[in-house]
Coordinates of C-alpha atoms and ligand atoms in Angstrom, one line a residue:
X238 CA 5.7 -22.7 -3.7
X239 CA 5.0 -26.3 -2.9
X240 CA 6.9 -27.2 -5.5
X241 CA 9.7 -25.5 -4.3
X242 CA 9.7 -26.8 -1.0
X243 CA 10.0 -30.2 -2.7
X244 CA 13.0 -29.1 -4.4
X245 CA 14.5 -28.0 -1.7
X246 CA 13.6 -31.2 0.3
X247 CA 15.5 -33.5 -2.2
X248 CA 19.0 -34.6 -2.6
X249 CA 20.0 -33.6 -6.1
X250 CA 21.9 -35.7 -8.5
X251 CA 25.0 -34.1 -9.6
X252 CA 23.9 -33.5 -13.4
X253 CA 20.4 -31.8 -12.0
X254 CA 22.5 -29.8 -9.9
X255 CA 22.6 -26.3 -12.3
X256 CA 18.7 -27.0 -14.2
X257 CA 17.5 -27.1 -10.2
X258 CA 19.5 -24.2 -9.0
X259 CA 18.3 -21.6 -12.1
X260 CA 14.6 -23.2 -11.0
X261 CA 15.4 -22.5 -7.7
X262 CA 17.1 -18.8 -8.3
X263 CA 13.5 -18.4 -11.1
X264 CA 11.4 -19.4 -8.3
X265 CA 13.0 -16.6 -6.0
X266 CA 12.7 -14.1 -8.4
X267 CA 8.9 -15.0 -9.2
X268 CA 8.3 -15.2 -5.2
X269 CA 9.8 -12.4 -3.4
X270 CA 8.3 -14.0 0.0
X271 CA 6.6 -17.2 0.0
X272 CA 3.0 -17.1 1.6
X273 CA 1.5 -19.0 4.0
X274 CA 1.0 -22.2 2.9
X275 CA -2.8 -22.6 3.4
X276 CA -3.7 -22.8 -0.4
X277 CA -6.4 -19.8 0.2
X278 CA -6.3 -15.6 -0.5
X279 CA -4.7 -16.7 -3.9
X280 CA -6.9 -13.4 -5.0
X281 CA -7.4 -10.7 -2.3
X282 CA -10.6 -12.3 -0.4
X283 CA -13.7 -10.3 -1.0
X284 CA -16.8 -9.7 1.4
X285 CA -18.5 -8.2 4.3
X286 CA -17.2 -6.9 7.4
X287 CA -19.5 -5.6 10.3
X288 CA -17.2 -2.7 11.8
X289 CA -17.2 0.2 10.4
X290 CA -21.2 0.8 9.7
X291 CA -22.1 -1.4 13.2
X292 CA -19.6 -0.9 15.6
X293 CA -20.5 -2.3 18.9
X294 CA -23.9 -2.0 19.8
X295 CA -24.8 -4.7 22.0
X296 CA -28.2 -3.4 23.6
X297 CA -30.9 -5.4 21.3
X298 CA -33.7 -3.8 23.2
X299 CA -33.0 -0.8 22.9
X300 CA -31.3 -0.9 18.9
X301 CA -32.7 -4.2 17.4
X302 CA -32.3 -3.2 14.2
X303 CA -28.7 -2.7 14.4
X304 CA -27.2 -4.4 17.3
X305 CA -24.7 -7.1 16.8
X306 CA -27.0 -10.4 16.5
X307 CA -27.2 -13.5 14.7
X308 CA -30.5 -11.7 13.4
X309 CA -27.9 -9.0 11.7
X310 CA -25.4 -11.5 10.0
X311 CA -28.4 -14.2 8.5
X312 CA -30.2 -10.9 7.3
X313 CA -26.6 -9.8 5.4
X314 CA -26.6 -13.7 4.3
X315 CA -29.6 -13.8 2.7
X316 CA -29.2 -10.0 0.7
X317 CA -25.6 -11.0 -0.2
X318 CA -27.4 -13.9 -2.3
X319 CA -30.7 -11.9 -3.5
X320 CA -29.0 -8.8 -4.3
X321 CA -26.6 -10.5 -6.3
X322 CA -23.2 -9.5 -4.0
X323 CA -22.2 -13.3 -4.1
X324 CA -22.3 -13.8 -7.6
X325 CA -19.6 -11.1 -8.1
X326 CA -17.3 -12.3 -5.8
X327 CA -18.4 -11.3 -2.3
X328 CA -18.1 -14.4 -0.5
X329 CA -16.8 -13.5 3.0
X330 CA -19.5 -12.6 5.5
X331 CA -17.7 -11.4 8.5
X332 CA -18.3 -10.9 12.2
X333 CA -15.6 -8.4 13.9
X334 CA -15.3 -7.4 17.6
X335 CA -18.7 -7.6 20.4
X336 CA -19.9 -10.6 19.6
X337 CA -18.5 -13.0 22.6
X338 CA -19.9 -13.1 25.6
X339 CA -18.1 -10.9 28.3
X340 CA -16.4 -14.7 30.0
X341 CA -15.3 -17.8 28.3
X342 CA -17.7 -20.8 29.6
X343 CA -16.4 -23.5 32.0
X344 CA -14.3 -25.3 29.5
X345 CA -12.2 -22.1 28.8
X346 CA -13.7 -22.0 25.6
X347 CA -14.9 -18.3 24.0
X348 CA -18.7 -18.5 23.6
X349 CA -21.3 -15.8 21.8
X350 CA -23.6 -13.7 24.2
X351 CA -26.3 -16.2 24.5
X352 CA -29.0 -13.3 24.1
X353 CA -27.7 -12.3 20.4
X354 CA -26.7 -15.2 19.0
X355 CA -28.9 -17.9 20.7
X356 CA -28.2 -20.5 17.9
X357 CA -24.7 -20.2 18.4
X358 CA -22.1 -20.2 15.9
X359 CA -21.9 -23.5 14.5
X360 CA -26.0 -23.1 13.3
X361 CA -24.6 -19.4 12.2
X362 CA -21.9 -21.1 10.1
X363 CA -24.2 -23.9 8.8
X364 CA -27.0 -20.9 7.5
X365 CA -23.7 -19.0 5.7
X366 CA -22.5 -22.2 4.4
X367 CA -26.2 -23.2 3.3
X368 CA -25.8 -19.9 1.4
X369 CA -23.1 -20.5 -0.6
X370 CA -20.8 -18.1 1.4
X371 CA -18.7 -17.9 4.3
X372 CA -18.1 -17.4 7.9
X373 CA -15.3 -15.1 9.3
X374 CA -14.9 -14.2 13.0
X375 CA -12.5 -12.3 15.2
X376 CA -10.8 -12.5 17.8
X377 CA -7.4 -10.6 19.4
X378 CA -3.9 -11.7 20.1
X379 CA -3.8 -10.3 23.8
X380 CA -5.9 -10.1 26.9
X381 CA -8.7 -8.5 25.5
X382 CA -10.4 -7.5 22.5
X383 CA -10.3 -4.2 21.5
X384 CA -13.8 -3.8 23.0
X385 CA -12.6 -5.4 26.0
X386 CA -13.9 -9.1 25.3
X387 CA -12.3 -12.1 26.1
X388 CA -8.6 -11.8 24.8
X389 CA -6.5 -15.3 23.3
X390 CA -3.7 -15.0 24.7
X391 CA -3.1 -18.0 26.5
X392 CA -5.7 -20.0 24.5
X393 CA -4.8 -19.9 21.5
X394 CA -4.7 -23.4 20.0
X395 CA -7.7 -23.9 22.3
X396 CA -9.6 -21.3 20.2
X397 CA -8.4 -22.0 16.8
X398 CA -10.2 -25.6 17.1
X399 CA -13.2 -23.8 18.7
X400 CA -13.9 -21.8 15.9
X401 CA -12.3 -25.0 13.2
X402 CA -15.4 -27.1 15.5
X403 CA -18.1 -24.0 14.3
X404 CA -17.1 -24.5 10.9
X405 CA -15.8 -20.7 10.3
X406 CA -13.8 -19.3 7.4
X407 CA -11.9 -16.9 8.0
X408 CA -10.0 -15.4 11.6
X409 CA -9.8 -11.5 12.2
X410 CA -6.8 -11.6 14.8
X411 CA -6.7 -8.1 16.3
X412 CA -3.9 -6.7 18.6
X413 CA -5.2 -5.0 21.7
X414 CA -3.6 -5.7 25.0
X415 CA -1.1 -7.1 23.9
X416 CA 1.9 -6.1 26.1
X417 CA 5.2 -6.3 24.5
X418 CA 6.4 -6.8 20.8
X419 CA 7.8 -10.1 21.4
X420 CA 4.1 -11.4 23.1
X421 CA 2.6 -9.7 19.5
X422 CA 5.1 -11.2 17.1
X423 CA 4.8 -15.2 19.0
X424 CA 1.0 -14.8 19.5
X425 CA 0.4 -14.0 15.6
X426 CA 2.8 -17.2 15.1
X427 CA 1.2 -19.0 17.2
X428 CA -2.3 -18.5 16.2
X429 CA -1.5 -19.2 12.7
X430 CA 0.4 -22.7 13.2
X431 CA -2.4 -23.2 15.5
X432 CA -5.2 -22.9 12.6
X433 CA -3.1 -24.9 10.6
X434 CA -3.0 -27.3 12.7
X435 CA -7.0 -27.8 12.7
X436 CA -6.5 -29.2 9.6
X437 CA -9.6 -26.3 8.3
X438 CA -8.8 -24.1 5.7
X439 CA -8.8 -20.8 7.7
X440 CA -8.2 -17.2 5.9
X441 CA -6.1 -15.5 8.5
X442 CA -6.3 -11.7 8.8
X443 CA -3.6 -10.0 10.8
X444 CA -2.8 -6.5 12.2
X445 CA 0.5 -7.1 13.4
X446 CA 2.4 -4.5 11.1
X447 CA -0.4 -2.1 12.5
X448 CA 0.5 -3.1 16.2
X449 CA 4.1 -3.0 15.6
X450 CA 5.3 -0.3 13.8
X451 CA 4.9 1.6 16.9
X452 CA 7.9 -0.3 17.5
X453 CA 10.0 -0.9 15.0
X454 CA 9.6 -2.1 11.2
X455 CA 7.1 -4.8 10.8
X456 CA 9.3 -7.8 8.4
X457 CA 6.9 -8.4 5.6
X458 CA 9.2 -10.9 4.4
X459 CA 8.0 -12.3 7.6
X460 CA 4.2 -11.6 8.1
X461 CA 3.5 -13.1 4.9
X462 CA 4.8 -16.7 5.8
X463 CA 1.9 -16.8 8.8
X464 CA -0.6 -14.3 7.3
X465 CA -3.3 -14.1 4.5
X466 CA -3.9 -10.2 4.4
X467 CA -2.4 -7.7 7.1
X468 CA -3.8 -3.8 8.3
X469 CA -0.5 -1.3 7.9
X470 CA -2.5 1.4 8.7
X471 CA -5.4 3.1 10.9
X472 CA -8.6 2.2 10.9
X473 CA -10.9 3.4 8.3
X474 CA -13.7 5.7 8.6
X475 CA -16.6 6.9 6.6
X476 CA -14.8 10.0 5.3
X477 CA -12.9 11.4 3.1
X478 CA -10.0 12.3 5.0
X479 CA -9.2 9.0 6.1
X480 CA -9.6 7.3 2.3
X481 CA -6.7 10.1 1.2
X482 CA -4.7 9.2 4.9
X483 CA -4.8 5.3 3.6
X484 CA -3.8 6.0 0.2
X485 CA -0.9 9.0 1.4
X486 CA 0.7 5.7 4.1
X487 CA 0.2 3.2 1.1
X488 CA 2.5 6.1 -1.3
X489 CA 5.4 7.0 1.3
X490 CA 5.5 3.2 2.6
X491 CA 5.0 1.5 -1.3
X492 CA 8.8 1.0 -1.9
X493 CA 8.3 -1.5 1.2
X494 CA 5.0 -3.0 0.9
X495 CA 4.1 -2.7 -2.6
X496 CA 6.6 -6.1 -4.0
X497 CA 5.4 -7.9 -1.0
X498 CA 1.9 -8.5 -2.1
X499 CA 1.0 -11.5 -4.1
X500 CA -1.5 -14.9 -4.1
X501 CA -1.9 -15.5 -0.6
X502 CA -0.7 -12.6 1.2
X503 CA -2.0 -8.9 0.7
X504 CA -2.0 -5.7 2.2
X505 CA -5.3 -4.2 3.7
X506 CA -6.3 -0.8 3.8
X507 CA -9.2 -1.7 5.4
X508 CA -12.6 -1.7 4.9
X509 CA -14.8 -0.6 2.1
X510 CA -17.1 2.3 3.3
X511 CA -18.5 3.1 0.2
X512 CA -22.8 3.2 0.8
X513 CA -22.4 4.9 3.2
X514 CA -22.9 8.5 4.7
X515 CA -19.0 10.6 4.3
X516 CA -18.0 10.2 0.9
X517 CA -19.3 11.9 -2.4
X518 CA -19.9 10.4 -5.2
X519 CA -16.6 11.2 -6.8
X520 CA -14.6 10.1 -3.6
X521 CA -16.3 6.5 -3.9
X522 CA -15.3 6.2 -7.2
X523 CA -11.8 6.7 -5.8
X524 CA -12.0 4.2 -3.0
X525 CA -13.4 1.7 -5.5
X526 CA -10.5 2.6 -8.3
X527 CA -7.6 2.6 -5.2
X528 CA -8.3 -0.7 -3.4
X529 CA -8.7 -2.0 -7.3
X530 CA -5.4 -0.5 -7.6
X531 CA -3.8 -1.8 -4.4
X532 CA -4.9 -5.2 -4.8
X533 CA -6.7 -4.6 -1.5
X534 CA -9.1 -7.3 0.4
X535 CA -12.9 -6.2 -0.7
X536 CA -14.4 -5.9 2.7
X537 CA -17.2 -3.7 2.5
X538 CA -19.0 -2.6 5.9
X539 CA -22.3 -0.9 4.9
X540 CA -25.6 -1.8 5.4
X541 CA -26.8 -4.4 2.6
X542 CA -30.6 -3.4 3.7
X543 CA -30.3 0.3 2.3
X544 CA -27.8 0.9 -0.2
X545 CA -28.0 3.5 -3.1
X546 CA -28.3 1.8 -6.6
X547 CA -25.5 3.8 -7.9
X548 CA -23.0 2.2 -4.7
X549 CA -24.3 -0.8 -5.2
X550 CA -23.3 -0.5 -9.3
X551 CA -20.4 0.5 -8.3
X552 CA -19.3 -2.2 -5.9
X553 CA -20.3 -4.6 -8.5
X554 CA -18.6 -2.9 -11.2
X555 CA -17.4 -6.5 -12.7
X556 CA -14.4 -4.6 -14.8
X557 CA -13.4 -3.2 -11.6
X558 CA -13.9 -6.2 -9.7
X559 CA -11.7 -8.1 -12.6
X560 CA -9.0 -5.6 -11.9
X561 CA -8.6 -6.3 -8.0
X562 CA -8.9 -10.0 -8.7
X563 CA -6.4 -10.2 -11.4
X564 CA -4.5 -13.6 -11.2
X565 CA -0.8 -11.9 -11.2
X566 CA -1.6 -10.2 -8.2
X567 CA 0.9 -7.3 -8.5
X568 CA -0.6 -4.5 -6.2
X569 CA -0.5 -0.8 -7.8
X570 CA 1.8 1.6 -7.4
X571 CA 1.8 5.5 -7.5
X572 CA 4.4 6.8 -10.4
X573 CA 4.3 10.5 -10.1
X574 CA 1.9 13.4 -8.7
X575 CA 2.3 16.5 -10.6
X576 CA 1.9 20.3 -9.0
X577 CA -1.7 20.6 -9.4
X578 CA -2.1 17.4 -7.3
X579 CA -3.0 15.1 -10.2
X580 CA -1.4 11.7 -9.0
X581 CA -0.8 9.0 -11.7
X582 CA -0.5 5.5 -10.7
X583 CA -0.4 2.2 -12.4
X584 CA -1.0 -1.6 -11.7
X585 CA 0.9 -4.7 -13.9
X586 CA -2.3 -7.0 -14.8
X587 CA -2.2 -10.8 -16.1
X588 CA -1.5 -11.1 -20.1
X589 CA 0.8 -7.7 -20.2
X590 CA -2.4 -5.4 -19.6
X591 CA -1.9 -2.7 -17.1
X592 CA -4.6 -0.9 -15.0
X593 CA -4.0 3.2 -14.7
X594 CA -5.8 5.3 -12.6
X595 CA -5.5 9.2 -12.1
X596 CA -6.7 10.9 -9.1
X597 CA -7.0 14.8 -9.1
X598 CA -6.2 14.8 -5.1
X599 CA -6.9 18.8 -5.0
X600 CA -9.9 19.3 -3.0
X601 CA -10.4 23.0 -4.5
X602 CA -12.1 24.1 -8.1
X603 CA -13.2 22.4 -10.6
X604 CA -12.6 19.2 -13.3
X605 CA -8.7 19.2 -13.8
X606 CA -7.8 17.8 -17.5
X607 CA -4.7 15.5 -17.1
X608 CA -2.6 14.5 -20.2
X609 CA -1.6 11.0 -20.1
X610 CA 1.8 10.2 -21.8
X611 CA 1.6 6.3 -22.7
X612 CA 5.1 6.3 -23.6
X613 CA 6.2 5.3 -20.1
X614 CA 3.4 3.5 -18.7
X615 CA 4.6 0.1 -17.7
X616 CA 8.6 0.9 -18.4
X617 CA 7.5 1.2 -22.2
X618 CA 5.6 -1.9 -22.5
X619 CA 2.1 -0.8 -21.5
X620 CA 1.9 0.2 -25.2
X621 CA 4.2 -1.0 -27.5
X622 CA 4.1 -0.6 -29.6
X623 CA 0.5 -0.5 -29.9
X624 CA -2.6 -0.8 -27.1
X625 CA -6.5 -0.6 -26.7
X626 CA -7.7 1.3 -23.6
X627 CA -10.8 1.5 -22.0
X628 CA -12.2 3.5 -19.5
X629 CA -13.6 1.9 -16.3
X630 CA -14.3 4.5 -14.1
X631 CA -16.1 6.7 -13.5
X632 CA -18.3 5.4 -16.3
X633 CA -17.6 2.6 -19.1
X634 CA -16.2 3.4 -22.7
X635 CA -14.1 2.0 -25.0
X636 CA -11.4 4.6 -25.5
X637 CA -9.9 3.1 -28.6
X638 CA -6.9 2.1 -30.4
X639 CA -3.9 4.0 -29.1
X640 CA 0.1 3.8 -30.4
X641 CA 3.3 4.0 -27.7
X642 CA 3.5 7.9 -28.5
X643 CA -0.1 9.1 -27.7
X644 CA -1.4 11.3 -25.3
X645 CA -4.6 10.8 -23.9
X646 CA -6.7 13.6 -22.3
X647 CA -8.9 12.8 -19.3
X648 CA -10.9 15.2 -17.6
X649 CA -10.5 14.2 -13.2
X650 CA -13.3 15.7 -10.5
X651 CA -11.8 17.4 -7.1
X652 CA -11.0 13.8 -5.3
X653 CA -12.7 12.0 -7.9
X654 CA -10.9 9.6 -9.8
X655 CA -10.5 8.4 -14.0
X656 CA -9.2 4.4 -13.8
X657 CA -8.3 2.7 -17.5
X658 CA -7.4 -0.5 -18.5
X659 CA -4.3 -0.5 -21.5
X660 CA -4.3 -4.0 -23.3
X661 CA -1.0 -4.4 -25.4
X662 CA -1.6 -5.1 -29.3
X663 CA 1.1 -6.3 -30.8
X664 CA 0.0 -6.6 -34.8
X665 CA 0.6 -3.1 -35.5
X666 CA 0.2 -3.5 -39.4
X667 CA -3.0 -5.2 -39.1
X668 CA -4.6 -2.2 -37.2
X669 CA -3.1 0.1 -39.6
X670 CA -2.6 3.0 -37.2
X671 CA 0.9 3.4 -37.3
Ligands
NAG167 C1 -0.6 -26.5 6.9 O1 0.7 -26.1 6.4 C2 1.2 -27.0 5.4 C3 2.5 -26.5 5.0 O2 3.3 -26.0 6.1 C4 0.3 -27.0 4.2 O3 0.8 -28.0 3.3 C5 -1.1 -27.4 4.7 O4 -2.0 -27.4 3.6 C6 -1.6 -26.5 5.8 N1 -2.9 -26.9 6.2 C7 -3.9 -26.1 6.4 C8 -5.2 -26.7 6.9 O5 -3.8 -24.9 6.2
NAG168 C1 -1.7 -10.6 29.9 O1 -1.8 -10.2 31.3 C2 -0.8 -10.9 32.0 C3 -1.0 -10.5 33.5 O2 -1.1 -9.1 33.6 C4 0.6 -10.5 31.6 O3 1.6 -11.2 32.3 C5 0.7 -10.9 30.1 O4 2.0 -10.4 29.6 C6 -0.4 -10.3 29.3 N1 -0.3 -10.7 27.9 C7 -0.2 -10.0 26.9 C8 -0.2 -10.6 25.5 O5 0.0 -8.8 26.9
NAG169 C1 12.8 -11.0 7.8 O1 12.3 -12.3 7.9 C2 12.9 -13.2 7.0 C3 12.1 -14.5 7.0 O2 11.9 -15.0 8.3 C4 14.3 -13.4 7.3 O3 14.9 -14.3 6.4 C5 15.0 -12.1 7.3 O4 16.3 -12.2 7.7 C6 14.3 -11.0 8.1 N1 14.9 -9.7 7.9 C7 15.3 -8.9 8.8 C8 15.8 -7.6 8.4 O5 15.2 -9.3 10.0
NAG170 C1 11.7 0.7 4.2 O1 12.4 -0.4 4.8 C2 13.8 0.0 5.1 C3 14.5 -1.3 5.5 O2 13.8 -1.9 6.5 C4 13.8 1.1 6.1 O3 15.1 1.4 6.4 C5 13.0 2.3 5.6 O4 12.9 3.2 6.7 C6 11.6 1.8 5.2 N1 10.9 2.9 4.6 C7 9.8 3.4 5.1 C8 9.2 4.6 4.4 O5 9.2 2.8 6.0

């Protein structure tokens, strides 16, 4: 997209003048919407998010364990490298709301509550970093924080350079009080020139589509010039209902959203809650398979300190991981869901290979066998006229050689969900199966 702006930037000599405008019309075509320019998210950012699993407890005395402390994130820091989460990609250790103290300090700078982060969060930062990860924070676009803590509004180059001078990573920008749409729409604007401006490669998450479409339509066209990754939709919560709310808002809204998604700018569902207490084992596998699918931001908010061995497998499921993190970065899309509830979806990968998931969304009987037609996966081309397919989820096999007419039979738990990876073969006489 540099490059483009370079074209653009040039006069062009008269005999360049058609080669530069079929790069330029190419260049459209490839890039819908051009991202923010900050070189980062070129893969939906992967990590750790404290909401969901610790909310806001501030009272150390009373919940030390769990309260929102520098004790909390430097304990995360230190499993995310033992337990192996970094090596596989989670890299993002995030702090969200109720961590500020309740005033800025007499420079009008935001500062943490002295008693839970003592160091501060410039030593916090240098720990992450020492780590090998790194450091996202959050703050909000209006007068307060959702939680009611010092909002930006009004400071927001002043805070972009605070947290550049800490040395963090990555910005939350949240969208409580914030008044009117034009405030929300300038503020998100602002911030993000603002970062820029430090000259420190910031990831900047956004919830203005969230905050707006109360409103009117949020212009992703738009929001993906000043944002890395954006919430369309509630917040999440450790239960099933609110996984199959995400994924119904992704399916009504994906004409709109889904083409918009690409290196440097994605859609977030939100947060990861698998390890947690609401979902069953099948409905993991789904969230897994889905933000896989959706080319979603891998924020998981669980406790690192005591997770099951069969979440924790499942977060690091490296095939899955692959999937989500595929270089195209075309986000899934649902193609049909039959009468039984049985949704079919599919998601373009790098190289011609396509990720499929089924999801038997009835949350009554038993195992529901789906028949997979790979005739029409990918327009035609998933398999044509030949593919291999394997199975990812919920367990790992090699399904085998398959031609463009076959069927294949999976068997799909109640809100459980079957993902396979198709990889396109095109020597068909050397397999010998046609
Ligand atoms: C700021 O934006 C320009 C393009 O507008 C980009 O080239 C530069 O890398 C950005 N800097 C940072 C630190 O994000
Ligand atoms: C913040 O509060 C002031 C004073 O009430 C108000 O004028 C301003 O519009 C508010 N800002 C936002 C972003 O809502
Ligand atoms: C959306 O934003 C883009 C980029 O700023 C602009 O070109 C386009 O006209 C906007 N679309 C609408 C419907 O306002
Ligand atoms: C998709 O966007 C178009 C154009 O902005 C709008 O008219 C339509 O209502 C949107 N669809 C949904 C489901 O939001």
């Amino acid at each position: 997209m540099a490059a483009g702006a370079n074209w653009r930037g040039k006069p062009n000599r008269g005999r360049l003048l058609v080669p530069v405008a079929v790069l330029l019309l190419l260049l459209e075509l490839a890039c819908p919407a051009n991202a923010l320019e900050n070189g980062l998210a070129l893969t939906p950012p992967m990590g750790w998010l404290h909401w969901e699993r610790f909310l806001c407890q501030t009272d150390c005395s009373q919940d030390p364990y769990r309260c929102i402390s520098e004790k909390l994130f430097m304990q995360m820091a230190d499993l995310m490298v033992s337990e192996g989460w970094r090596d596989v990609g989670y890299q993002y250790l995030c702090i969200d709301d109720c961590w500020m103290a309740p005033t800025r300090d007499e420079q009008g700078q935001l500062q943490p509550d002295p008693k839970r982060f003592p160091s501060g969060i410039a030593k916090l930062a240098d720990y992450v970093h020492s780590k090998g990860l790194k450091l996202g924070i959050y703050a909000d676009v209006g007068n307060k924080t959702c939680a009611g803590f010092p909002g930006s509004y009004g400071y927001y180059e002043l805070d972009a350079k605070t947290f550049a001078s800490w040395g963090v990573d990555l910005l939350k920008f949240d969208g409580c009080y914030c008044n009117t749409l034009n405030l929300l729409e300038e503020g998100y604007k602002t911030m993000s020139r603002a970062l820029n401006k430090t000259g420190r490669s910031i990831v900047y998450s956004c919830e203005w589509p969230l905050y707006e479409k109360f409103l009117q339509k949020p212009n992703y066209t738009e929001i993906k010039q000043y944002c890395n990754y954006w919430r369309n939709f509630a917040d999440i919560y450790d239960a099933w209902s609110s996984i199959r709310n995400t994924l119904d808002w992704t399916v009504l809204h994906q004409d709109n959203i889904t083409s918009i998604a690409g290196p440097g700018g994605w859609n977030d569902p939100d947060m990861l809650v698998i390890g947690n207490f609401g979902l069953s084992w099948d409905q993991q596998v789904t969230q897994m398979a889905f933000w896989a699918m959706m080319a979603a931001p891998l924020l998981m908010s669980n406790d690192l300190r005591h997770i099951n061995p069969a979440s924790k497998a499942l977060l690091q499921n490296k095939e899955v991981i692959a999937i989500n993190q595929d270089p195209l970065g075309k986000q899934g899309y649902r193609i049909t869901k039959d009468h039984n509830g049985l949704e079919l979806w599919e998601r373009p990968l790098s190289g011609g290979a396509y990720a499929i998931a089924i999801m038997n969304s009835q949350e009554i009987g038993g195992p529901q066998t789906y028949m997979v037609s790979l005739t029409f996966l990918g327009n035609g081309l998933a398999c044509n006229p030949a593919c291999s397919v394997q199975q990812i989820l919920p367990t790992s096999r090699n399904l085998g050689l398959h031609n463009w007419i076959s069927f294949l039979k999976v068997l799909v738990n109640p809100t459980g969900t079957v993902l396979l990876k198709t990889v396109v073969i095109e020597e068909k006489r050397s397999l010998g199966i046609l």
